[in-house]
């Protein structure tokens, strides 16, 4: 046995820039992703998706396909294992039936999974899947999304559908200035660099899934429920994930892989194609949002009415809670918000980076800008005049609200004081120039998690936690947190993540991952340090402690917990071609203690770049005749590229959360919130024309003209 002591670290790790601890593995190819890990006797599955948007499966002609080279099986509703779907999962929701594949003959939307062809090679599986003949009883479908649909209804999601206080109509009537406008955002899609992939295998009665997901604990729970298994007999590993953005939960590819592995008793891998991801990975619903604001002549709000309509499928209810952002940002004597949905024959929407806040902030922050113009008040000053001192709807105190500091610092660095408020007067040659701003917020929650830390005999420490690093740098952040909590250099800390065998932990989602995991790591480190006394002998197997933050999280006082930010954008608009160029962006955030400035800045700027994409490019279209997406690839679905990305700067103000062991809030999603609104507000300032529908395409610029 070896003796060791916990010695003070020469440099505190949290708050200092640190390159990714797995960076070398990723750039050299040593890091293997879910679709790359080899298995002996691996079979490959290829999903067959429906070609009709609504109907019934009459017949699946499997005979000719089963005779094709290498084909091992064709699973469908007539022969697939039965699944349990009547349960509520880790996130408090029932499973989307899209993942419960091959359970009946119903086809509720184009691209619905109707079969899985399994073969010896991926090429054989694809060829056979494309040859499979499926006969349908086709039924009329409806994919048209309008604000006049009488079937719309209020739906609770992770927040109540409707909130209401005060006499809205009376306050609007008494207002000196009233804004009544409608804003729309289109269908948008997750497109992580790494496609969704999973390999399932059985080993001595235990199910193992090698997956690309946002939470191994989440996937274990869903699979155990679906297949009626003991969760202890299911292990999910997801060491490296090439992006998720909300889409990498439990989906058809994992479930079908488990089915095939069960039937064939050999490992089976299923990988989604980019085109399949348009129907099987979820998406952000389009929204139609109506905002009514009533204010005194000086811009103080008397009435705020934010109503959002989104779209869901006929098999699963999911709401995009866009009106929820108004419940945090601004107060008024009369305050009404509501989130409604309409069911159509489309795939189920799901969480997508900043669900609700991203589209909701576009409508609300554009409306605030319009109100500022009507009142003749500077857009920043109008927002600061309407800063609430407590939750506008909840009435709870804020656990820190440093939005004012974000605007003050951002305005100084962006040069806002030199801005001419008149629209359409600033030029650079043929370009019209404009600047815009918007506020941002996103919830700063924490969820129970467990972690273990082992003091090794060689003086190092191994942290094990079922966290997921979906590109955020979480593995590195946890290394820094653990090093400080143990008071040792980072070189003495190894962090292992992405394995359900490490115990339950929060998913990477809701901007809660790093905060939740760091809390658990800090708690385990604290207990381990108490057990280790100077000079004690460490046995060969090490000393291991385990933490569980359930009680600590439950003991938190009820407060409004959010990160905040101020977004600034400068655009150039060519009135002859309709081209919009974002020249520079600045985001200043109050988002708790920043663990790793290097990766944090990447998260902020990544969200802001996505905001440019949302404002100017992203738009999925659905063909009314066949009901499916048009241009279901990255050639037809436009996203911001390097040529679209200007000088972007992100920074933060000091904002540690005193009730968090590390001071963390959350940064994963706030970067996109308000970014599209800032760009849209800048386009108005450049042209004098307000665009209330995203994206702001060149044809829309040309159709609207300009006021200069």
XYZ file of C-alpha atoms in Angstrom:
708
model
C 0.000 0.000 0.000
C 1.010 3.588 -0.682
C 0.618 6.656 1.474
C -0.622 9.878 -0.025
C -1.813 13.281 1.045
C -4.162 15.798 -0.465
C -1.891 18.734 -1.227
C -3.031 22.241 -2.166
C -3.214 22.915 -5.905
C -0.740 25.453 -7.170
C -3.402 27.142 -9.291
C -7.151 27.115 -8.773
C -8.700 25.492 -11.834
C -12.260 26.852 -11.986
C -12.375 30.138 -13.831
C -9.185 29.553 -15.821
C -9.090 28.607 -19.498
C -8.384 24.937 -20.071
C -8.269 23.017 -23.349
C -10.552 20.004 -23.616
C -9.095 17.046 -21.791
C -10.246 14.733 -24.607
C -9.251 17.157 -27.359
C -6.264 15.192 -28.631
C -8.329 11.991 -28.842
C -10.976 13.767 -30.896
C -8.677 15.425 -33.401
C -6.568 12.285 -33.884
C -9.537 9.946 -34.257
C -8.790 7.991 -31.099
C -12.159 9.007 -29.655
C -14.727 6.591 -31.015
C -18.350 7.566 -31.451
C -21.386 5.314 -31.255
C -21.337 4.275 -34.902
C -17.611 3.469 -34.919
C -17.111 0.974 -32.090
C -16.386 -2.544 -33.430
C -18.241 -5.674 -32.344
C -17.806 -9.286 -33.350
C -20.676 -10.671 -35.481
C -22.200 -7.197 -35.825
C -25.362 -6.983 -37.932
C -26.724 -3.776 -39.406
C -30.276 -2.471 -39.401
C -31.817 0.001 -41.836
C -35.152 1.643 -41.079
C -37.885 1.747 -43.710
C -40.088 4.826 -43.438
C -43.607 5.342 -44.706
C -44.169 7.107 -48.000
C -47.702 8.206 -47.106
C -48.639 10.876 -44.590
C -51.654 9.113 -43.098
C -53.223 5.699 -43.407
C -52.841 2.014 -42.601
C -50.323 -0.607 -43.615
C -52.106 -3.220 -45.710
C -49.182 -5.491 -46.519
C -45.395 -5.639 -46.173
C -43.979 -7.880 -48.890
C -41.031 -9.429 -47.072
C -40.473 -12.602 -49.136
C -38.298 -11.194 -51.941
C -36.263 -9.085 -49.508
C -35.531 -12.026 -47.204
C -33.995 -13.817 -50.184
C -31.576 -10.969 -50.936
C -27.880 -11.455 -50.101
C -27.006 -11.026 -46.438
C -30.516 -10.239 -45.214
C -31.190 -11.706 -41.772
C -34.617 -10.377 -40.799
C -37.347 -7.866 -41.528
C -39.071 -6.583 -38.404
C -42.482 -4.921 -38.658
C -45.778 -4.625 -36.784
C -46.652 -8.231 -37.543
C -43.631 -9.855 -35.911
C -41.812 -7.332 -33.704
C -41.618 -7.697 -29.901
C -44.446 -5.998 -28.007
C -43.637 -2.881 -25.981
C -45.029 -1.252 -22.848
C -45.904 2.411 -23.404
C -48.091 3.293 -20.444
C -45.495 4.895 -18.195
C -44.023 8.272 -17.284
C -40.288 8.576 -17.790
C -37.412 10.437 -16.140
C -38.415 13.807 -17.578
C -41.995 13.512 -16.379
C -43.426 12.696 -19.798
C -44.756 9.624 -21.552
C -42.676 8.203 -24.425
C -43.281 9.547 -27.905
C -44.935 6.606 -29.731
C -42.571 7.244 -32.641
C -39.921 5.432 -30.601
C -42.310 2.564 -29.785
C -41.880 1.160 -33.271
C -43.802 -1.590 -35.086
C -46.677 -1.893 -32.609
C -49.619 -1.455 -34.993
C -50.500 -0.799 -38.625
C -51.244 2.911 -38.216
C -49.257 5.522 -40.178
C -49.714 8.971 -38.576
C -47.234 10.964 -40.683
C -44.854 10.744 -43.620
C -41.617 9.109 -42.538
C -43.191 6.905 -39.863
C -41.068 3.760 -39.205
C -42.790 0.767 -40.782
C -39.982 -1.818 -40.828
C -36.366 -2.574 -40.020
C -34.304 -4.602 -42.441
C -31.309 -6.322 -40.821
C -28.397 -7.673 -42.835
C -24.755 -8.672 -42.525
C -23.527 -5.342 -43.873
C -24.851 -1.818 -43.899
C -24.832 -1.784 -47.697
C -26.905 -4.976 -47.885
C -29.368 -3.641 -45.327
C -29.806 -0.388 -47.235
C -30.294 -2.103 -50.590
C -32.869 -4.469 -49.116
C -34.668 -1.684 -47.260
C -34.981 0.310 -50.477
C -36.350 -2.782 -52.237
C -38.985 -3.547 -49.578
C -42.513 -3.086 -50.943
C -45.162 -1.769 -48.562
C -48.826 -1.397 -49.528
C -50.894 1.245 -47.740
C -54.491 2.224 -47.331
C -53.925 5.934 -47.815
C -56.121 8.425 -45.951
C -56.474 12.223 -46.299
C -53.882 14.135 -44.313
C -53.581 17.682 -42.980
C -50.231 19.400 -42.446
C -51.330 23.029 -42.898
C -50.500 25.165 -39.876
C -52.502 28.376 -39.531
C -53.445 30.724 -36.750
C -57.131 30.276 -37.511
C -57.337 26.567 -36.745
C -60.346 26.049 -34.470
C -58.910 22.747 -33.192
C -56.214 24.528 -31.176
C -56.232 23.932 -27.431
C -54.186 24.975 -24.416
C -51.591 22.412 -23.332
C -49.460 22.235 -20.210
C -45.877 21.203 -20.851
C -43.087 21.738 -18.323
C -45.031 24.875 -17.385
C -48.752 25.703 -17.072
C -50.430 26.450 -20.383
C -52.052 29.689 -19.246
C -51.246 32.387 -16.708
C -53.436 35.388 -16.058
C -53.595 38.390 -13.753
C -55.361 41.763 -13.899
C -57.928 43.123 -16.345
C -56.167 42.930 -19.691
C -58.730 44.736 -21.824
C -59.174 47.527 -19.293
C -55.424 48.164 -19.069
C -55.068 48.120 -22.845
C -57.900 50.645 -23.132
C -56.216 52.877 -20.553
C -52.813 52.711 -22.267
C -51.427 55.726 -24.099
C -49.550 53.453 -26.542
C -50.708 50.044 -27.750
C -48.899 47.494 -29.897
C -50.823 44.594 -31.440
C -48.716 42.396 -33.709
C -48.279 38.816 -34.914
C -44.898 37.097 -35.263
C -44.110 33.753 -36.853
C -41.216 31.332 -36.800
C -40.858 28.299 -39.106
C -40.255 24.618 -38.527
C -36.596 24.117 -37.548
C -34.464 20.995 -37.202
C -31.643 19.656 -35.049
C -28.601 18.833 -37.103
C -25.763 17.648 -34.863
C -22.605 16.762 -36.727
C -22.853 13.146 -35.570
C -26.007 11.325 -36.761
C -28.051 9.340 -34.261
C -26.555 5.863 -33.846
C -26.954 2.906 -31.497
C -25.686 -0.650 -31.152
C -27.608 -3.118 -28.993
C -26.416 -6.476 -27.721
C -27.297 -9.025 -25.070
C -24.561 -10.344 -22.798
C -25.396 -13.019 -20.242
C -28.966 -11.808 -19.831
C -28.059 -8.127 -19.665
C -28.883 -5.575 -22.334
C -26.071 -3.243 -23.354
C -26.573 -0.241 -25.617
C -23.695 1.738 -27.111
C -25.385 4.966 -28.010
C -25.102 8.664 -28.803
C -27.379 10.307 -26.279
C -27.836 13.191 -23.858
C -28.231 11.070 -20.747
C -27.494 7.409 -20.109
C -29.795 7.356 -17.075
C -32.638 8.647 -19.221
C -32.124 6.008 -21.914
C -31.867 3.170 -19.374
C -35.161 4.172 -17.788
C -37.017 4.444 -21.090
C -35.698 1.157 -22.480
C -36.351 -0.706 -19.242
C -39.946 0.510 -19.247
C -40.523 -0.135 -22.942
C -39.172 -3.705 -22.806
C -40.393 -4.490 -19.260
C -36.851 -5.048 -17.999
C -35.241 -4.579 -14.619
C -33.269 -1.309 -14.953
C -30.369 -3.058 -13.220
C -30.145 -5.397 -16.231
C -29.690 -2.523 -18.708
C -26.426 -0.704 -19.304
C -26.087 2.280 -21.626
C -22.728 3.726 -22.658
C -22.292 6.993 -24.512
C -18.745 8.210 -24.048
C -18.485 10.674 -26.940
C -21.401 12.553 -28.483
C -21.100 14.724 -31.568
C -23.866 17.173 -30.692
C -27.459 16.784 -29.607
C -29.326 20.094 -29.158
C -32.242 18.279 -27.497
C -32.716 15.570 -30.124
C -30.724 12.702 -28.640
C -33.168 11.047 -26.301
C -34.863 7.684 -26.877
C -35.845 7.272 -30.509
C -36.724 4.666 -33.113
C -33.164 3.625 -33.921
C -32.320 2.536 -30.369
C -35.586 0.670 -29.836
C -35.429 -1.085 -33.202
C -31.797 -2.055 -32.556
C -32.803 -3.646 -29.230
C -35.664 -5.470 -30.945
C -33.379 -6.869 -33.624
C -30.674 -7.857 -31.127
C -33.338 -9.671 -29.115
C -34.673 -11.557 -32.129
C -31.282 -12.412 -33.662
C -29.285 -12.785 -30.445
C -26.339 -10.886 -31.901
C -25.250 -7.249 -31.837
C -27.236 -4.961 -34.150
C -26.370 -1.392 -35.108
C -28.832 1.174 -36.479
C -27.696 4.593 -37.708
C -30.024 7.296 -38.980
C -29.294 9.028 -42.249
C -29.452 12.808 -42.451
C -32.719 12.534 -44.372
C -34.230 10.183 -41.781
C -33.329 12.638 -39.032
C -35.839 15.093 -40.512
C -38.659 12.798 -39.386
C -37.183 10.683 -36.572
C -35.078 13.107 -34.488
C -37.802 15.583 -33.559
C -37.845 19.240 -34.563
C -38.876 22.679 -33.355
C -42.484 23.371 -34.195
C -43.376 26.449 -36.192
C -45.027 29.113 -34.059
C -47.607 31.827 -34.546
C -47.347 34.333 -31.725
C -49.608 37.260 -30.989
C -48.270 39.979 -28.710
C -50.251 42.899 -27.360
C -48.508 45.515 -25.268
C -50.085 48.517 -23.594
C -47.934 51.244 -22.041
C -47.940 54.745 -20.661
C -46.413 57.405 -22.895
C -43.026 56.912 -21.219
C -43.005 53.191 -22.017
C -43.992 51.725 -18.649
C -46.053 48.606 -19.347
C -49.657 48.443 -18.188
C -50.642 45.348 -20.180
C -48.722 42.386 -21.583
C -50.468 39.693 -23.613
C -48.344 36.959 -25.232
C -50.137 34.055 -26.914
C -48.331 31.305 -28.787
C -49.640 28.566 -31.049
C -47.439 25.622 -31.992
C -47.942 22.348 -33.796
C -47.854 18.798 -32.479
C -48.464 15.345 -33.891
C -51.596 13.210 -33.642
C -49.780 10.548 -31.609
C -47.982 12.670 -29.043
C -48.597 16.021 -27.363
C -45.604 18.329 -27.219
C -45.866 22.079 -26.752
C -43.280 24.703 -27.726
C -43.847 27.053 -24.735
C -42.926 30.300 -26.477
C -45.080 32.489 -24.265
C -43.165 31.330 -21.204
C -40.384 33.884 -21.728
C -42.822 36.723 -20.960
C -43.429 35.214 -17.529
C -39.840 36.026 -16.607
C -38.823 39.117 -18.522
C -41.384 41.879 -18.001
C -44.221 42.710 -15.630
C -47.428 44.661 -16.146
C -50.604 45.376 -14.157
C -52.434 43.023 -16.495
C -50.393 40.037 -17.635
C -51.633 37.157 -19.783
C -49.687 34.319 -21.425
C -50.858 31.135 -23.079
C -49.394 28.237 -25.025
C -51.691 26.362 -27.382
C -51.161 23.518 -29.844
C -52.943 22.068 -32.842
C -52.604 18.418 -33.823
C -51.617 17.747 -37.434
C -50.333 14.782 -39.437
C -46.669 15.592 -38.814
C -43.809 14.063 -36.794
C -43.691 14.885 -33.106
C -41.767 18.044 -32.180
C -39.373 17.917 -29.254
C -36.958 19.980 -27.198
C -34.588 22.033 -29.313
C -31.923 24.381 -28.000
C -33.736 26.931 -25.804
C -37.199 25.359 -26.222
C -39.800 28.100 -26.000
C -37.314 30.851 -25.226
C -35.669 30.931 -28.671
C -38.828 31.567 -30.745
C -40.581 33.302 -27.856
C -37.809 35.829 -27.386
C -37.965 36.730 -31.074
C -41.614 37.737 -30.772
C -41.409 39.421 -27.372
C -38.151 41.287 -27.958
C -39.228 42.449 -31.419
C -42.481 43.678 -29.866
C -40.554 45.576 -27.162
C -38.515 47.198 -29.927
C -41.670 48.242 -31.757
C -43.090 49.667 -28.545
C -39.888 51.634 -27.961
C -40.261 53.200 -31.405
C -43.893 54.128 -30.739
C -42.971 55.685 -27.390
C -39.882 57.445 -28.718
C -37.779 55.747 -26.044
C -34.385 54.117 -26.538
C -34.842 50.306 -26.784
C -32.451 49.620 -23.906
C -33.991 52.285 -21.702
C -37.478 50.902 -22.352
C -36.401 47.445 -21.236
C -34.712 48.766 -18.102
C -37.783 50.803 -17.204
C -39.751 47.583 -17.147
C -37.348 45.532 -15.038
C -39.411 43.566 -12.483
C -38.287 43.239 -8.875
C -39.845 39.770 -8.563
C -41.235 37.092 -10.836
C -43.979 38.744 -12.920
C -46.188 35.666 -12.701
C -44.789 33.608 -9.814
C -44.238 36.505 -7.440
C -41.081 34.738 -6.266
C -37.829 36.595 -5.639
C -35.083 36.365 -8.236
C -31.978 34.417 -7.311
C -29.964 37.145 -8.981
C -31.060 39.232 -11.961
C -28.125 41.110 -13.465
C -29.757 42.026 -16.774
C -29.132 45.727 -16.174
C -25.393 45.075 -15.820
C -25.430 43.126 -19.095
C -27.076 45.995 -20.964
C -24.827 48.626 -19.436
C -21.626 46.737 -20.235
C -22.861 45.695 -23.663
C -23.966 49.196 -24.625
C -20.574 50.566 -23.632
C -18.604 48.007 -25.612
C -20.896 48.042 -28.641
C -20.932 51.837 -28.906
C -24.694 52.106 -28.448
C -24.527 55.740 -27.315
C -23.353 56.776 -30.792
C -26.357 55.137 -32.486
C -28.693 57.413 -34.464
C -32.156 56.162 -33.468
C -33.680 57.091 -36.838
C -34.121 54.068 -39.123
C -32.839 53.892 -42.672
C -30.405 56.821 -42.529
C -27.003 55.168 -42.148
C -25.229 53.936 -45.285
C -21.986 52.348 -46.414
C -22.045 52.570 -50.198
C -24.970 50.508 -51.399
C -25.522 48.990 -47.960
C -28.055 50.224 -45.420
C -26.673 49.819 -41.900
C -28.559 49.217 -38.680
C -28.052 48.087 -35.115
C -30.394 46.232 -32.791
C -30.549 44.758 -29.340
C -32.580 42.251 -27.341
C -32.672 40.766 -23.863
C -32.153 37.097 -23.070
C -32.994 34.727 -20.250
C -32.993 31.001 -19.620
C -33.770 28.929 -16.555
C -30.951 27.975 -14.181
C -32.104 24.754 -12.575
C -30.459 21.755 -10.983
C -31.555 18.144 -10.756
C -30.529 15.290 -8.439
C -27.433 13.382 -9.505
C -24.981 10.876 -8.084
C -21.222 10.696 -8.457
C -18.360 8.587 -7.142
C -14.750 9.590 -6.594
C -11.959 7.145 -5.956
C -8.668 8.131 -4.340
C -6.232 5.851 -6.151
C -3.117 4.329 -4.609
C -0.894 6.263 -7.032
C -2.153 9.615 -5.733
C -4.584 10.303 -8.564
C -8.364 10.571 -8.368
C -11.005 9.006 -10.618
C -14.405 10.645 -10.923
C -17.269 8.562 -12.295
C -20.578 10.166 -13.204
C -23.225 9.376 -15.827
C -22.901 12.818 -17.371
C -23.022 13.458 -21.117
C -20.661 15.738 -22.989
C -22.581 16.687 -26.131
C -19.920 19.106 -27.284
C -20.234 21.554 -24.408
C -16.932 20.681 -22.763
C -18.649 19.119 -19.747
C -15.909 16.508 -19.271
C -13.337 19.288 -18.975
C -15.517 21.442 -16.729
C -16.009 18.538 -14.328
C -12.260 17.966 -14.269
C -11.746 21.567 -13.141
C -14.523 21.393 -10.555
C -13.183 18.129 -9.143
C -9.612 19.453 -8.993
C -10.680 22.470 -6.957
C -13.005 20.448 -4.736
C -10.178 17.999 -4.003
C -7.591 20.800 -3.900
C -5.255 19.034 -6.301
C -3.892 19.901 -9.768
C -6.048 18.897 -12.743
C -3.360 16.442 -13.849
C -4.261 14.250 -10.884
C -7.941 14.004 -11.857
C -9.508 11.617 -14.391
C -13.194 12.041 -15.208
C -15.146 9.149 -16.685
C -18.629 9.881 -17.989
C -21.390 8.526 -20.218
C -21.976 5.179 -18.520
C -25.210 4.306 -16.723
C -23.232 1.910 -14.515
C -21.925 4.984 -12.682
C -25.348 5.666 -11.160
C -28.239 8.023 -11.980
C -27.463 11.556 -13.102
C -29.188 14.456 -14.798
C -29.239 14.586 -18.588
C -27.379 17.157 -20.683
C -30.362 19.410 -21.204
C -32.188 22.461 -19.952
C -28.834 24.139 -19.256
C -28.785 22.033 -16.070
C -26.174 19.404 -16.828
C -22.904 20.916 -15.638
C -24.534 22.542 -12.630
C -26.222 19.303 -11.526
C -23.145 17.136 -12.087
C -20.750 19.609 -10.468
C -22.905 19.667 -7.369
C -22.642 15.872 -7.099
C -18.894 15.882 -7.773
C -18.334 18.598 -5.168
C -20.340 16.670 -2.572
C -18.370 13.479 -3.205
C -15.069 15.342 -3.047
C -16.023 16.940 0.248
C -16.789 13.584 1.839
C -13.641 12.015 0.425
C -11.446 14.764 1.862
C -13.051 14.243 5.266
C -12.141 10.558 5.133
C -8.560 11.135 3.992
C -6.175 12.267 6.695
C -2.556 13.257 6.040
C -0.235 10.278 5.864
C -2.982 7.637 5.653
C -2.356 4.552 3.571
C -4.406 4.147 0.385
C -5.151 0.480 -0.332
C -4.539 -0.957 -3.787
C -8.261 -0.787 -4.601
C -8.381 2.855 -3.545
C -10.923 4.650 -1.362
C -14.274 5.379 -2.989
C -17.130 7.616 -1.864
C -20.484 8.185 -3.491
C -22.679 11.278 -3.353
C -26.370 11.835 -3.967
C -27.660 15.404 -4.180
C -31.370 14.596 -4.013
C -31.869 16.063 -0.547
C -29.689 19.119 -1.198
C -31.556 20.000 -4.383
C -34.919 19.514 -2.682
C -33.877 21.876 0.110
C -33.366 24.824 -2.233
C -35.733 27.701 -1.529
C -38.288 28.470 -4.223
C -36.999 31.332 -6.357
C -36.907 32.521 -9.943
C -33.564 31.103 -11.089
C -32.299 32.270 -14.462
C -29.300 33.309 -16.463
C -29.670 36.624 -18.293
C -28.036 38.361 -21.214
C -28.063 41.309 -23.596
C -27.609 40.744 -27.334
C -26.348 43.362 -29.813
C -26.126 43.113 -33.609
C -25.089 45.285 -36.526
C -26.351 44.394 -39.998
C -25.890 45.627 -43.549
C -28.786 45.286 -45.993
C -28.511 45.572 -49.769
C -31.885 46.981 -50.901
C -31.180 45.973 -54.527
C -30.640 42.252 -53.846
C -32.270 41.764 -50.452
C -29.048 40.391 -49.018
C -28.576 40.785 -45.275
C -25.101 40.580 -43.781
C -24.526 40.523 -40.040
C -21.328 42.518 -39.544
C -20.799 42.083 -35.829
C -22.501 40.699 -32.744
C -21.880 41.105 -29.049
C -23.437 39.149 -26.221
C -22.933 40.000 -22.557
C -24.263 37.423 -20.115
C -24.945 37.036 -16.412
C -24.811 33.263 -16.182
C -23.295 32.313 -12.872
C -19.677 31.445 -12.271
C -17.933 30.517 -15.508
C -16.062 27.262 -14.962
C -13.974 27.208 -18.151
C -13.901 30.500 -20.081
C -12.498 28.775 -23.175
C -15.361 26.349 -23.720
C -17.957 28.701 -22.229
C -17.195 31.338 -24.829
C -17.678 28.651 -27.471
C -21.095 27.842 -26.046
C -22.189 31.483 -26.004
C -20.935 32.262 -29.502
C -22.283 28.963 -30.833
C -25.746 29.948 -29.664
C -25.375 33.432 -31.128
C -24.322 31.987 -34.493
C -27.383 29.756 -34.375
C -29.377 32.943 -33.770
C -28.006 34.341 -37.042
C -29.024 31.085 -38.719
C -32.489 31.330 -37.179
C -32.902 34.969 -38.206
C -31.718 34.687 -41.807
C -31.586 31.068 -42.999
C -33.294 28.188 -41.200
C -36.679 27.171 -42.532
C -38.076 23.704 -43.149
C -40.959 23.528 -45.588
C -43.579 20.776 -45.663
C -45.251 19.819 -48.921
C -49.015 19.916 -48.545
C -49.584 17.230 -51.189
C -47.399 14.419 -49.873
C -47.058 15.745 -46.296
C -43.303 15.356 -45.971
C -40.419 17.805 -45.703
C -39.065 19.498 -48.804
C -35.304 19.452 -49.206
C -34.628 17.092 -46.300
C -30.870 17.581 -46.396
C -28.298 20.263 -45.651
C -28.411 21.433 -49.266
C -32.083 22.332 -48.997
C -32.165 23.240 -45.313
C -29.912 26.269 -45.017
C -27.798 26.957 -41.948
C -25.226 29.640 -41.244
C -21.784 28.838 -42.632
C -18.393 30.442 -42.092
C -19.172 33.023 -44.773
C -22.211 34.130 -42.737
C -20.399 34.428 -39.415
C -19.066 37.897 -38.660
C -16.992 39.197 -35.795
C -18.779 37.688 -32.799
C -17.819 38.437 -29.232
C -19.256 36.965 -26.061
C -18.377 37.949 -22.527
C -19.949 37.995 -19.099
C -20.379 39.987 -15.932
C -19.599 38.637 -12.475
C -22.663 36.678 -11.410
C -21.953 33.680 -9.123
C -24.954 31.910 -7.622
C -24.398 31.915 -3.834
C -26.704 28.914 -3.379
C -24.710 26.675 -5.708
C -21.566 24.962 -4.362
C -19.536 26.221 -7.323
C -21.610 29.304 -8.142
C -22.824 27.855 -11.470
C -26.078 28.735 -13.244
C -26.070 27.471 -16.839
C -24.884 28.617 -20.262
C -25.811 25.979 -22.842
C -28.876 27.667 -24.265
C -28.957 31.336 -23.394
C -26.631 32.236 -26.292
C -29.397 31.676 -28.849
C -32.086 33.476 -26.833
C -32.682 36.985 -28.128
C -30.050 36.645 -30.873
C -32.554 36.382 -33.731
C -34.518 39.299 -32.299
C -31.387 41.460 -32.138
C -30.711 40.740 -35.821
C -34.337 41.408 -36.789
C -34.358 44.655 -34.807
C -31.156 45.687 -36.573
C -32.754 44.980 -39.959
C -35.612 47.302 -39.013
C -33.132 49.987 -37.980
C -31.313 49.614 -41.306
C -34.387 49.653 -43.547
C -37.235 51.191 -41.566
C -39.334 48.098 -42.331
C -40.333 45.612 -39.642
C -40.056 41.900 -40.438
C -42.250 39.832 -38.143
C -41.662 36.458 -39.831
C -38.444 34.448 -39.765
C -36.264 33.859 -41.620
C -35.667 37.292 -43.135
C -34.975 36.026 -46.631
C -33.831 38.250 -49.526
C -37.214 37.906 -51.246
C -38.925 39.230 -48.129
C -36.569 42.193 -48.019
C -37.287 42.947 -51.674
C -41.046 42.544 -51.262
C -41.125 44.813 -48.215
C -38.815 47.470 -49.687
C -37.259 50.044 -47.393
C -38.331 53.322 -45.886
C -35.151 55.320 -46.457
